[in-house]
């Protein structure tokens, strides 16, 4: 009996501990959410409403915690569900408060869905709580029921879209010099009205792209461009330390005060090459590099451990510093000697050789995470401008990137192939890439990589195939069947990349036979017949070049193409009419049966019109086919 009482006592203690733990965590979660700083971005109202509703739950948890009454299993389970929902809410609010405002503006639908999800979680948890069984006062019960109804309405409510914000974002993104009125509205709505606001946004923006699994690509360029435009606007409207006109002579003899945000926390000097470390702090590159080289593993300012030693250039802050220098008549900081063009001797990159060599070192001997980050950074740098492409190649990045094409990590592979794509824009780099043995590895990525990697591999092969001898090597490496597969199952962009590569490779006679034998004609005919698919131009261009090869002509003729070719000749764009006529000419020359089919389908009328109003090539092809029609009639 004593043992039974002991076990019962111990069980009671465990239940009480569990009860107190859940209630304490609920109270702490509400307190943490309530103490969050006011959100200053496009979700200001949404976050404010959510925080206000969560605050109203506090009396329920506090009254339950102060009560001595035990909680039944059903009650504990419902409160635990609510606790989990509030943890998710706190994480979302934290990320929204401290994340990039520009990123959230562009991704409003995704963020709004996250708010909708946590609202639904809280509402579902409140549904499970048996209020009448709990030891709470009538007043608290009424308040919780009121809060519950608010969450129910919020769950069912659809956020109204800010159409003006959408328009402003599109215009500011596309125009080189947007209207200041638009930029003013954006800085107000995004709460980016001061240099400090922009500095914090810069850190959040870069940190978001460093830690995100999302491919930065065009998104990074688009958002970074907008951030720079907003910076220029803010500085032009509120130039730092701009003296009154009456004090101009006095100020001529006095240097302007450097904003604290522009000083390196280590040297306290104006930064010329600001970089971001893993904790989000910004330092002058040379200073933080010396700190790391000395064996330190912590952030000098925060004393937090550095998760990695990669240094990310803070281009946004660098632009801010340059603009401030111009506004205040301060000489722009001089960076160290940058890469030099061997031909012209001119400066070709503001990202110096030391920085690039640091990234290359991570590619060569870094751990997989460092290699992925370094390849991603080189990818962005190579896309940024022609000078960087020269500098990166001269530093020896290409062989290291080629090695990473065989990485087992999909993101590393994507970064590597896309970096090579961007580097290949420079003609001199094309030869270096091929000489590094890249073609077989790029083809392997095209066959087995992620969809994004496959598409960028196709684009890289097209870029390399501009050089005639590379057409032979790429075809021999087995690229064409993989390109045809991408043409069938890729995204719209991937299909266009595949089609462009196939077209370019098929200029070489041997690759025409490879394409036909790999089954190219059937998917091309499907694309040609799908007028809404956006691939008619590409399909016709490839068919026109394949039709000049005997195997291609035979395969196309067996696919029954005459009806659609006649229709395109009659109604297509000038270029498509020209290519359709070229395919018709190849099929009908020396093939009486195809000629008869074309005539029966009304090709003669369309070709007569084309012979008068088409391009020069289209006129020649149309007239030649019309001559065949006349000869056929005279022979019969």
Coordinates of C-alpha atoms in Angstrom, one line a residue:
X1 CA 0.0 0.0 0.0
X2 CA 2.9 2.3 0.9
X3 CA 4.4 1.7 -2.5
X4 CA 1.1 2.4 -4.3
X5 CA 0.8 5.7 -2.4
X6 CA 4.4 6.6 -3.3
X7 CA 3.8 5.8 -7.0
X8 CA 0.7 7.9 -6.9
X9 CA 2.5 10.8 -5.2
X10 CA 5.3 10.6 -7.8
X11 CA 2.8 10.5 -10.6
X12 CA 1.1 13.5 -9.2
X13 CA 4.3 15.4 -8.9
X14 CA 5.2 14.6 -12.6
X15 CA 1.7 15.8 -13.7
X16 CA 2.2 19.0 -11.7
X17 CA 5.6 19.6 -13.2
X18 CA 4.2 19.0 -16.7
X19 CA 1.3 21.4 -16.0
X20 CA 3.6 24.1 -14.6
X21 CA 6.1 23.7 -17.5
X22 CA 3.5 24.1 -20.2
X23 CA 1.8 27.1 -18.5
X24 CA 5.2 28.8 -17.8
X25 CA 6.2 28.3 -21.4
X26 CA 2.9 29.8 -22.6
X27 CA 3.3 32.8 -20.3
X28 CA 6.9 33.3 -21.5
X29 CA 5.9 33.0 -25.2
X30 CA 3.2 35.6 -24.8
X31 CA 5.6 37.9 -23.0
X32 CA 8.3 37.4 -25.6
X33 CA 5.8 38.2 -28.4
X34 CA 4.5 41.2 -26.5
X35 CA 8.0 42.6 -26.0
X36 CA 8.9 42.4 -29.7
X37 CA 9.8 45.8 -31.1
X38 CA 7.2 47.4 -33.5
X39 CA 7.4 46.0 -37.0
X40 CA 8.5 48.6 -39.5
X41 CA 7.8 47.1 -42.9
X42 CA 5.0 46.3 -45.3
X43 CA 3.6 43.8 -42.7
X44 CA 3.3 46.5 -39.9
X45 CA -0.5 46.1 -39.6
X46 CA -0.5 42.3 -39.9
X47 CA 2.1 41.9 -37.2
X48 CA 0.5 44.5 -35.0
X49 CA -2.9 42.8 -35.1
X50 CA -1.4 39.4 -34.4
X51 CA 0.7 40.6 -31.5
X52 CA -2.4 42.4 -30.0
X53 CA -4.5 39.2 -30.2
X54 CA -1.8 37.1 -28.6
X55 CA -1.4 39.5 -25.8
X56 CA -5.1 39.1 -24.9
X57 CA -4.4 35.4 -24.2
X58 CA -2.1 36.2 -21.3
X59 CA -4.8 36.3 -18.5
X60 CA -5.8 32.8 -19.4
X61 CA -2.3 31.3 -18.8
X62 CA -1.6 33.4 -15.8
X63 CA -4.9 32.5 -14.1
X64 CA -4.4 28.8 -14.8
X65 CA -0.8 29.0 -13.5
X66 CA -1.9 30.7 -10.3
X67 CA -4.6 28.1 -9.7
X68 CA -3.9 25.0 -7.7
X69 CA -6.3 22.9 -9.8
X70 CA -4.8 20.1 -11.8
X71 CA -5.3 19.9 -15.5
X72 CA -6.8 16.8 -17.2
X73 CA -5.0 15.1 -20.0
X74 CA -7.4 16.6 -22.6
X75 CA -6.7 20.2 -21.2
X76 CA -2.9 19.7 -21.1
X77 CA -3.0 18.4 -24.7
X78 CA -4.9 21.4 -26.0
X79 CA -2.6 23.8 -24.2
X80 CA 0.5 22.1 -25.6
X81 CA -1.0 22.4 -29.1
X82 CA -1.4 26.2 -28.4
X83 CA 2.1 26.4 -27.1
X84 CA 3.5 25.0 -30.3
X85 CA 1.5 27.4 -32.3
X86 CA 2.8 30.4 -30.3
X87 CA 6.4 29.2 -30.8
X88 CA 5.8 29.2 -34.5
X89 CA 4.2 32.7 -34.2
X90 CA 7.2 34.1 -32.3
X91 CA 9.7 32.7 -34.9
X92 CA 7.7 34.2 -37.7
X93 CA 7.4 37.6 -36.0
X94 CA 11.2 37.6 -35.3
X95 CA 12.1 36.8 -38.8
X96 CA 9.7 39.4 -40.2
X97 CA 10.9 42.1 -37.8
X98 CA 14.6 41.5 -38.5
X99 CA 14.5 40.3 -42.1
X100 CA 15.1 42.2 -45.3
X101 CA 12.2 44.6 -45.9
X102 CA 12.8 44.6 -49.6
X103 CA 12.8 40.8 -49.8
X104 CA 9.5 40.7 -47.9
X105 CA 8.0 43.3 -50.2
X106 CA 8.8 41.2 -53.2
X107 CA 7.7 38.0 -51.5
X108 CA 4.5 39.4 -49.9
X109 CA 2.3 36.5 -50.9
X110 CA 4.7 33.9 -49.4
X111 CA 5.0 35.9 -46.1
X112 CA 1.3 36.5 -46.0
X113 CA 0.7 32.8 -46.3
X114 CA 3.0 32.2 -43.3
X115 CA 0.9 34.6 -41.2
X116 CA -2.3 32.9 -42.4
X117 CA -0.8 29.5 -41.3
X118 CA 0.1 30.6 -37.8
X119 CA -3.3 32.3 -37.4
X120 CA -5.0 29.0 -38.4
X121 CA -2.8 27.1 -36.0
X122 CA -3.7 29.3 -33.0
X123 CA -7.4 29.3 -34.0
X124 CA -7.4 25.5 -34.3
X125 CA -5.7 25.2 -30.8
X126 CA -8.2 27.5 -29.2
X127 CA -11.0 25.3 -30.6
X128 CA -9.7 22.4 -28.6
X129 CA -9.5 24.2 -25.2
X130 CA -12.5 23.2 -23.0
X131 CA -12.9 26.6 -21.4
X132 CA -15.8 25.6 -19.1
X133 CA -13.8 22.8 -17.5
X134 CA -10.9 25.2 -16.6
X135 CA -10.5 27.0 -13.3
X136 CA -10.8 30.5 -14.8
X137 CA -13.1 33.4 -14.0
X138 CA -16.1 34.4 -16.2
X139 CA -14.3 37.5 -17.2
X140 CA -11.3 35.6 -18.5
X141 CA -13.5 33.1 -20.3
X142 CA -15.4 35.9 -22.0
X143 CA -12.1 37.5 -23.1
X144 CA -10.7 34.3 -24.5
X145 CA -13.9 33.6 -26.4
X146 CA -13.7 37.1 -27.8
X147 CA -10.0 36.5 -28.8
X148 CA -11.0 33.2 -30.3
X149 CA -13.7 34.9 -32.5
X150 CA -11.1 37.4 -33.6
X151 CA -8.7 34.7 -34.7
X152 CA -11.6 32.9 -36.5
X153 CA -12.4 36.1 -38.5
X154 CA -8.7 36.8 -39.2
X155 CA -8.3 33.2 -40.5
X156 CA -11.2 33.7 -43.0
X157 CA -10.1 37.2 -44.0
X158 CA -8.1 37.7 -47.2
X159 CA -5.4 40.4 -47.0
X160 CA -6.1 43.2 -49.5
X161 CA -3.3 43.6 -52.0
X162 CA -1.5 47.0 -52.1
X163 CA -1.7 47.5 -55.9
X164 CA 0.1 50.8 -55.6
X165 CA 3.1 49.1 -54.0
X166 CA 3.1 46.5 -56.7
X167 CA 3.2 49.2 -59.4
X168 CA 5.9 51.2 -57.6
X169 CA 8.1 48.1 -57.2
X170 CA 7.8 47.2 -60.9
X171 CA 8.6 50.7 -62.1
X172 CA 11.5 51.3 -59.6
X173 CA 12.9 47.9 -60.6
X174 CA 12.8 48.5 -64.3
X175 CA 13.6 52.1 -64.7
X176 CA 17.2 53.3 -64.4
X177 CA 16.1 56.7 -63.0
X178 CA 12.7 56.2 -61.3
X179 CA 10.5 59.2 -60.5
X180 CA 11.4 60.5 -57.0
X181 CA 7.7 60.5 -56.0
X182 CA 7.8 56.7 -56.5
X183 CA 11.0 56.3 -54.5
X184 CA 9.5 58.5 -51.7
X185 CA 6.5 56.2 -51.5
X186 CA 8.7 53.1 -51.3
X187 CA 11.0 54.5 -48.6
X188 CA 7.9 55.4 -46.6
X189 CA 6.1 52.0 -47.0
X190 CA 9.2 50.0 -46.5
X191 CA 10.4 52.2 -43.6
X192 CA 13.8 52.8 -45.2
X193 CA 14.0 56.5 -44.6
X194 CA 17.4 57.0 -43.0
X195 CA 21.0 55.9 -43.5
X196 CA 20.7 53.7 -40.4
X197 CA 17.6 52.1 -41.8
X198 CA 19.4 51.3 -45.1
X199 CA 22.5 50.0 -43.2
X200 CA 20.4 47.6 -41.2
X201 CA 18.5 46.6 -44.4
X202 CA 21.9 46.0 -46.1
X203 CA 23.0 43.6 -43.4
X204 CA 19.6 41.8 -43.3
X205 CA 19.5 41.6 -47.1
X206 CA 22.9 40.0 -47.5
X207 CA 22.5 37.7 -44.5
X208 CA 19.2 36.5 -46.0
X209 CA 20.9 35.5 -49.3
X210 CA 23.9 33.9 -47.5
X211 CA 21.7 31.7 -45.3
X212 CA 18.9 31.0 -47.7
X213 CA 18.7 27.7 -49.7
X214 CA 17.0 29.7 -52.4
X215 CA 18.9 30.4 -55.6
X216 CA 19.8 34.1 -55.6
X217 CA 20.1 34.5 -59.3
X218 CA 17.9 37.2 -60.7
X219 CA 16.2 37.9 -57.4
X220 CA 19.5 39.1 -55.9
X221 CA 20.2 41.5 -58.8
X222 CA 16.6 42.8 -58.8
X223 CA 16.4 43.5 -55.1
X224 CA 20.0 44.8 -54.8
X225 CA 19.4 47.2 -57.7
X226 CA 16.3 48.6 -55.9
X227 CA 18.2 48.9 -52.6
X228 CA 20.8 51.0 -54.4
X229 CA 18.2 53.3 -56.0
X230 CA 16.6 53.8 -52.6
X231 CA 20.0 54.6 -51.0
X232 CA 20.7 57.2 -53.7
X233 CA 17.3 58.8 -53.2
X234 CA 17.7 58.9 -49.4
X235 CA 21.1 60.4 -49.6
X236 CA 20.1 63.0 -52.2
X237 CA 17.1 64.0 -50.0
X238 CA 19.0 64.0 -46.7
X239 CA 22.7 64.5 -47.4
X240 CA 24.7 63.8 -44.3
X241 CA 26.4 66.8 -42.7
X242 CA 25.3 69.1 -45.5
X243 CA 26.0 72.6 -44.0
X244 CA 23.8 75.7 -44.4
X245 CA 24.9 78.0 -47.2
X246 CA 25.8 80.7 -44.8
X247 CA 28.4 78.4 -43.1
X248 CA 30.0 77.2 -46.3
X249 CA 33.3 79.2 -45.8
X250 CA 33.6 78.1 -42.2
X251 CA 33.1 74.4 -43.1
X252 CA 35.7 74.5 -45.9
X253 CA 38.3 74.4 -43.3
X254 CA 36.7 71.6 -41.3
X255 CA 36.4 67.9 -42.3
X256 CA 32.9 66.4 -42.1
X257 CA 32.2 63.9 -39.3
X258 CA 32.2 60.4 -40.6
X259 CA 29.0 58.5 -39.7
X260 CA 29.6 55.8 -37.1
X261 CA 28.1 53.2 -39.5
X262 CA 30.7 54.0 -42.1
X263 CA 33.6 53.3 -39.7
X264 CA 35.2 49.9 -39.2
X265 CA 34.6 48.7 -35.6
X266 CA 38.2 47.6 -35.4
X267 CA 40.2 50.5 -37.0
X268 CA 37.5 53.2 -36.5
X269 CA 38.5 54.4 -39.9
X270 CA 36.2 55.0 -42.9
X271 CA 35.7 51.7 -44.6
X272 CA 36.8 51.3 -48.2
X273 CA 36.1 47.6 -48.7
X274 CA 33.3 46.6 -46.2
X275 CA 32.5 42.9 -45.8
X276 CA 29.9 41.0 -43.7
X277 CA 30.9 38.2 -41.4
X278 CA 28.6 35.3 -40.3
X279 CA 27.2 37.2 -37.3
X280 CA 26.0 40.0 -39.6
X281 CA 28.5 42.6 -38.5
X282 CA 30.4 44.6 -41.1
X283 CA 34.2 45.3 -41.0
X284 CA 36.9 46.6 -43.3
X285 CA 38.1 43.6 -45.2
X286 CA 41.8 44.0 -44.3
X287 CA 41.1 44.4 -40.6
X288 CA 38.8 41.4 -40.1
X289 CA 41.1 39.3 -42.3
X290 CA 44.0 40.0 -40.0
X291 CA 41.8 39.2 -37.0
X292 CA 40.9 35.8 -38.6
X293 CA 44.4 35.1 -39.8
X294 CA 45.6 35.6 -36.2
X295 CA 43.5 32.6 -35.2
X296 CA 40.5 34.3 -33.7
X297 CA 37.2 32.4 -34.1
X298 CA 34.8 35.1 -32.7
X299 CA 33.3 38.3 -34.0
X300 CA 35.3 41.2 -32.5
X301 CA 32.2 43.4 -31.9
X302 CA 29.7 40.8 -30.5
X303 CA 32.1 38.1 -29.3
X304 CA 29.9 35.5 -30.9
X305 CA 31.5 32.5 -32.5
X306 CA 31.9 32.8 -36.2
X307 CA 30.0 30.0 -37.9
X308 CA 32.3 30.3 -40.9
X309 CA 35.1 32.6 -42.0
X310 CA 33.6 33.5 -45.4
X311 CA 33.6 37.3 -46.0
X312 CA 30.7 38.6 -48.0
X313 CA 31.2 42.0 -49.8
X314 CA 28.7 44.6 -48.5
X315 CA 28.2 46.3 -51.9
X316 CA 25.2 48.2 -50.6
X317 CA 27.2 49.9 -47.7
X318 CA 30.1 50.5 -50.1
X319 CA 27.7 52.4 -52.4
X320 CA 26.4 54.4 -49.4
X321 CA 30.0 55.3 -48.4
X322 CA 30.8 56.4 -52.0
X323 CA 27.7 58.5 -52.2
X324 CA 28.4 60.1 -48.8
X325 CA 32.0 60.9 -49.9
X326 CA 30.7 62.6 -53.1
X327 CA 28.1 64.6 -51.1
X328 CA 30.7 65.8 -48.6
X329 CA 33.6 66.5 -50.9
X330 CA 35.6 63.7 -49.3
X331 CA 38.1 61.8 -51.6
X332 CA 36.8 58.3 -52.3
X333 CA 38.7 55.6 -50.4
X334 CA 41.3 53.9 -52.5
X335 CA 41.2 50.2 -52.6
X336 CA 44.2 48.0 -53.1
X337 CA 45.6 47.2 -56.5
X338 CA 42.9 45.4 -58.4
X339 CA 43.2 42.9 -61.2
X340 CA 44.7 44.4 -64.4
X341 CA 43.8 43.6 -68.0
X342 CA 46.8 42.2 -69.7
X343 CA 45.8 43.9 -72.9
X344 CA 44.8 47.4 -71.8
X345 CA 46.3 47.7 -68.3
X346 CA 43.1 49.2 -67.1
X347 CA 41.4 48.4 -63.8
X348 CA 38.9 45.7 -64.4
X349 CA 37.2 44.9 -61.1
X350 CA 36.5 46.6 -57.8
X351 CA 36.6 43.2 -56.2
X352 CA 40.4 42.8 -55.7
X353 CA 42.5 39.8 -56.3
X354 CA 43.1 39.1 -52.6
X355 CA 39.3 38.7 -52.1
X356 CA 39.0 36.4 -55.1
X357 CA 41.9 34.3 -54.0
X358 CA 40.2 33.9 -50.6
X359 CA 37.2 32.5 -52.3
X360 CA 39.4 30.2 -54.5
X361 CA 41.1 28.9 -51.4
X362 CA 37.7 27.9 -50.0
X363 CA 36.9 26.2 -53.3
X364 CA 40.1 24.2 -53.1
X365 CA 40.4 23.2 -49.4
X366 CA 37.3 24.4 -47.7
X367 CA 34.6 22.1 -46.2
X368 CA 31.5 21.4 -48.4
X369 CA 29.6 24.3 -46.9
X370 CA 32.5 26.8 -47.6
X371 CA 32.8 25.5 -51.1
X372 CA 29.1 26.0 -51.7
X373 CA 29.2 29.5 -50.4
X374 CA 32.3 30.4 -52.3
X375 CA 30.9 29.0 -55.6
X376 CA 27.7 31.0 -55.0
X377 CA 29.7 34.2 -54.4
X378 CA 31.8 33.7 -57.6
X379 CA 28.6 33.0 -59.5
X380 CA 27.2 36.4 -58.5
X381 CA 30.5 38.2 -59.1
X382 CA 30.8 36.7 -62.6
X383 CA 27.3 37.8 -63.4
X384 CA 27.9 41.3 -62.2
X385 CA 30.2 42.7 -64.9
X386 CA 32.7 41.8 -67.6
X387 CA 35.7 43.0 -65.6
X388 CA 35.0 40.5 -62.8
X389 CA 34.8 37.7 -65.3
X390 CA 38.3 38.4 -66.5
X391 CA 39.6 38.8 -62.9
X392 CA 38.1 35.6 -61.7
X393 CA 39.4 33.6 -64.6
X394 CA 42.9 35.0 -64.3
X395 CA 42.9 34.1 -60.6
X396 CA 42.5 30.4 -61.6
X397 CA 38.9 29.8 -60.6
X398 CA 37.8 27.8 -63.7
X399 CA 39.6 24.4 -62.9
X400 CA 38.3 24.5 -59.4
X401 CA 34.7 25.2 -60.5
X402 CA 35.0 22.4 -63.0
X403 CA 35.9 20.0 -60.2
X404 CA 32.8 21.1 -58.3
X405 CA 30.6 20.0 -61.2
X406 CA 31.0 16.5 -59.8
X407 CA 29.9 17.6 -56.3
X408 CA 27.2 15.4 -54.6
X409 CA 25.6 18.6 -53.2
X410 CA 23.0 19.9 -55.7
X411 CA 23.3 23.5 -54.6
X412 CA 27.1 23.4 -55.0
X413 CA 26.7 21.9 -58.5
X414 CA 24.2 24.6 -59.4
X415 CA 26.5 27.3 -58.3
X416 CA 29.5 25.8 -60.1
X417 CA 27.8 25.3 -63.5
X418 CA 26.1 28.8 -63.3
X419 CA 29.4 30.4 -62.4
X420 CA 31.0 28.8 -65.5
X421 CA 28.0 30.0 -67.6
X422 CA 28.6 33.5 -66.4
X423 CA 32.4 33.3 -67.0
X424 CA 31.9 31.8 -70.5
X425 CA 30.3 35.1 -71.6
X426 CA 33.9 36.2 -72.0
X427 CA 35.3 34.7 -75.2
X428 CA 38.7 34.1 -73.8
X429 CA 37.2 32.1 -70.9
X430 CA 35.5 29.7 -73.3
X431 CA 38.8 28.2 -74.3
X432 CA 39.9 28.0 -70.7
X433 CA 36.7 26.2 -69.6
X434 CA 37.0 23.6 -72.4
X435 CA 40.7 23.1 -71.8
X436 CA 39.9 22.4 -68.2
X437 CA 38.0 19.3 -69.3
X438 CA 34.6 20.8 -68.5
X439 CA 32.5 19.6 -71.4
X440 CA 32.0 15.9 -70.1
X441 CA 31.2 17.2 -66.6
X442 CA 28.7 19.8 -67.9
X443 CA 27.0 17.1 -70.0
X444 CA 26.8 15.0 -66.9
X445 CA 25.1 17.8 -65.0
X446 CA 22.8 18.2 -67.9
X447 CA 21.8 14.6 -67.6
X448 CA 21.6 14.1 -63.8
X449 CA 21.5 17.5 -62.1
X450 CA 18.6 19.4 -60.6
X451 CA 16.3 21.2 -63.0
X452 CA 18.0 24.5 -62.5
X453 CA 21.5 23.0 -62.9
X454 CA 20.3 21.2 -66.1
X455 CA 19.0 24.4 -67.6
X456 CA 22.1 26.3 -66.8
X457 CA 24.2 23.5 -68.1
X458 CA 22.3 23.8 -71.4
X459 CA 22.9 27.5 -71.5
X460 CA 26.6 26.9 -70.8
X461 CA 26.9 24.4 -73.7
X462 CA 25.2 26.9 -76.0
X463 CA 27.7 29.6 -74.9
X464 CA 30.7 27.3 -75.5
X465 CA 29.3 26.0 -78.8
X466 CA 29.7 29.5 -80.3
X467 CA 33.3 28.3 -81.1
X468 CA 33.0 25.8 -84.0
X469 CA 35.4 23.2 -82.8
X470 CA 33.5 23.0 -79.5
X471 CA 30.3 22.0 -81.5
X472 CA 32.1 18.7 -82.4
X473 CA 33.3 18.0 -78.8
X474 CA 29.9 18.8 -77.2
X475 CA 28.1 16.6 -79.7
X476 CA 30.5 13.8 -79.2
X477 CA 30.2 14.0 -75.4
X478 CA 26.5 12.9 -75.7
X479 CA 24.9 16.3 -75.0
X480 CA 22.2 16.2 -77.7
X481 CA 20.0 13.4 -76.2
X482 CA 20.1 15.1 -72.8
X483 CA 19.2 18.5 -74.5
X484 CA 16.2 16.8 -76.2
X485 CA 15.0 15.4 -72.9
X486 CA 15.3 18.9 -71.3
X487 CA 13.4 20.3 -74.4
X488 CA 10.5 17.9 -73.5
X489 CA 10.4 18.4 -69.7
X490 CA 12.1 21.6 -68.7
X491 CA 10.6 24.9 -67.6
X492 CA 9.8 27.4 -70.3
X493 CA 13.2 29.0 -69.8
X494 CA 14.9 25.5 -69.8
X495 CA 13.2 24.6 -73.0
X496 CA 14.4 27.7 -74.7
X497 CA 18.0 27.1 -73.4
X498 CA 17.8 23.5 -74.7
X499 CA 16.4 24.6 -78.1
X500 CA 19.1 27.3 -78.5
X501 CA 21.8 24.9 -77.7
X502 CA 20.4 22.2 -80.1
X503 CA 20.1 24.8 -82.9
X504 CA 23.7 26.0 -82.5
X505 CA 25.1 22.5 -82.2
X506 CA 23.2 21.4 -85.4
X507 CA 25.0 23.9 -87.5
X508 CA 27.7 21.1 -87.5
X509 CA 26.6 18.5 -90.0
X510 CA 27.5 15.5 -87.8
X511 CA 25.3 16.8 -85.0
X512 CA 22.2 17.0 -87.3
X513 CA 22.3 13.2 -87.7
X514 CA 22.9 12.8 -83.9
X515 CA 19.8 14.9 -83.2
X516 CA 17.6 13.1 -85.7
X517 CA 18.7 9.7 -84.4
X518 CA 18.0 10.8 -80.8
X519 CA 14.4 11.5 -81.7
X520 CA 14.4 15.3 -82.0
X521 CA 11.7 15.5 -84.7
X522 CA 8.7 14.3 -82.6
X523 CA 9.1 16.8 -79.8
X524 CA 9.8 19.6 -82.3
X525 CA 6.5 18.8 -84.1
X526 CA 4.6 18.9 -80.8
X527 CA 6.1 22.3 -80.0
X528 CA 5.3 23.5 -83.5
X529 CA 1.6 22.5 -83.2
X530 CA 1.3 24.1 -79.7
X531 CA 0.9 27.7 -80.7
X532 CA 0.4 28.8 -77.1
X533 CA 3.5 27.1 -75.8
X534 CA 5.8 29.9 -76.9
X535 CA 8.3 27.6 -78.7
X536 CA 7.1 27.8 -82.3
X537 CA 10.0 30.1 -83.3
X538 CA 12.6 27.7 -81.9
X539 CA 11.0 24.6 -83.2
X540 CA 10.8 26.0 -86.8
X541 CA 14.4 27.2 -86.7
X542 CA 15.7 23.8 -85.7
X543 CA 13.5 22.0 -88.2
X544 CA 14.7 24.3 -91.0
X545 CA 18.4 23.5 -90.2
X546 CA 17.7 19.7 -89.8
X547 CA 15.7 19.6 -93.1
X548 CA 18.9 20.4 -95.0
X549 CA 20.3 16.9 -93.9
X550 CA 19.0 13.8 -95.7
X551 CA 18.2 11.9 -92.5
X552 CA 16.5 15.0 -91.1
X553 CA 14.5 15.5 -94.3
X554 CA 13.3 11.9 -94.2
X555 CA 12.4 12.0 -90.5
X556 CA 10.5 15.3 -90.8
X557 CA 8.6 14.0 -93.9
X558 CA 7.5 11.0 -91.9
X559 CA 6.0 13.2 -89.2
X560 CA 3.3 14.6 -91.5
X561 CA 4.3 18.3 -91.1
X562 CA 2.8 19.7 -94.3
X563 CA -0.5 21.0 -92.8
X564 CA 1.1 23.0 -90.0
X565 CA 3.9 24.2 -92.2
X566 CA 1.3 25.5 -94.8
X567 CA -0.6 27.2 -92.0
X568 CA 2.5 28.9 -90.6
X569 CA 3.5 30.0 -94.2
X570 CA 0.1 31.6 -94.4
X571 CA -0.2 33.3 -90.9
X572 CA 3.1 33.2 -89.1
X573 CA 5.6 36.0 -88.3
X574 CA 8.0 36.9 -91.1
X575 CA 10.8 34.8 -89.7
X576 CA 8.6 31.8 -89.1
X577 CA 7.1 32.0 -92.6
X578 CA 10.6 32.0 -93.9
X579 CA 11.6 28.9 -91.9
X580 CA 8.4 27.1 -92.8
X581 CA 9.0 27.8 -96.5
X582 CA 12.6 26.5 -96.1
X583 CA 11.3 23.2 -94.6
X584 CA 8.6 22.9 -97.3
X585 CA 11.2 23.5 -100.0
X586 CA 13.4 20.7 -98.5
X587 CA 10.5 18.3 -98.3
X588 CA 9.0 19.0 -101.7
X589 CA 12.2 19.1 -103.7
X590 CA 12.5 15.6 -105.3
X591 CA 9.5 14.3 -103.5
X592 CA 6.4 14.4 -105.7
X593 CA 4.1 13.0 -103.0
X594 CA 4.9 15.8 -100.5
X595 CA 4.5 18.3 -103.3
X596 CA 1.0 17.1 -104.0
X597 CA 0.0 17.2 -100.4
X598 CA 1.2 20.8 -100.1
X599 CA -0.7 21.8 -103.2
X600 CA -3.9 20.1 -102.0
X601 CA -3.7 21.9 -98.7
X602 CA -3.6 25.3 -100.4
X603 CA 0.1 26.1 -100.1
X604 CA 0.2 27.7 -103.6
X605 CA -1.8 30.7 -102.6
X606 CA 0.2 31.3 -99.4
X607 CA 3.5 30.9 -101.3
X608 CA 2.5 33.4 -103.9
X609 CA 1.8 36.0 -101.2
X610 CA 5.1 35.1 -99.6
X611 CA 7.0 35.4 -102.8
X612 CA 5.8 39.0 -103.0
X613 CA 6.0 40.1 -99.4
X614 CA 8.4 37.8 -97.5
X615 CA 12.0 38.1 -96.6
X616 CA 14.6 37.6 -99.4
X617 CA 15.2 34.0 -98.4
X618 CA 11.5 33.4 -98.1
X619 CA 10.9 34.8 -101.6
X620 CA 13.6 32.5 -103.0
X621 CA 12.2 29.4 -101.3
X622 CA 8.6 30.3 -102.2
X623 CA 9.4 30.9 -105.9
X624 CA 11.3 27.6 -106.1
X625 CA 8.3 25.6 -104.7
X626 CA 5.9 27.5 -107.0
X627 CA 8.1 26.4 -110.0
X628 CA 7.9 22.8 -108.8
X629 CA 4.1 23.2 -108.7
X630 CA 4.1 24.5 -112.3
X631 CA 6.4 21.7 -113.5
X632 CA 4.1 19.1 -111.7
X633 CA 1.1 20.5 -113.5
X634 CA 2.8 20.5 -116.9
X635 CA 4.0 17.0 -116.5
X636 CA 0.6 15.8 -115.6

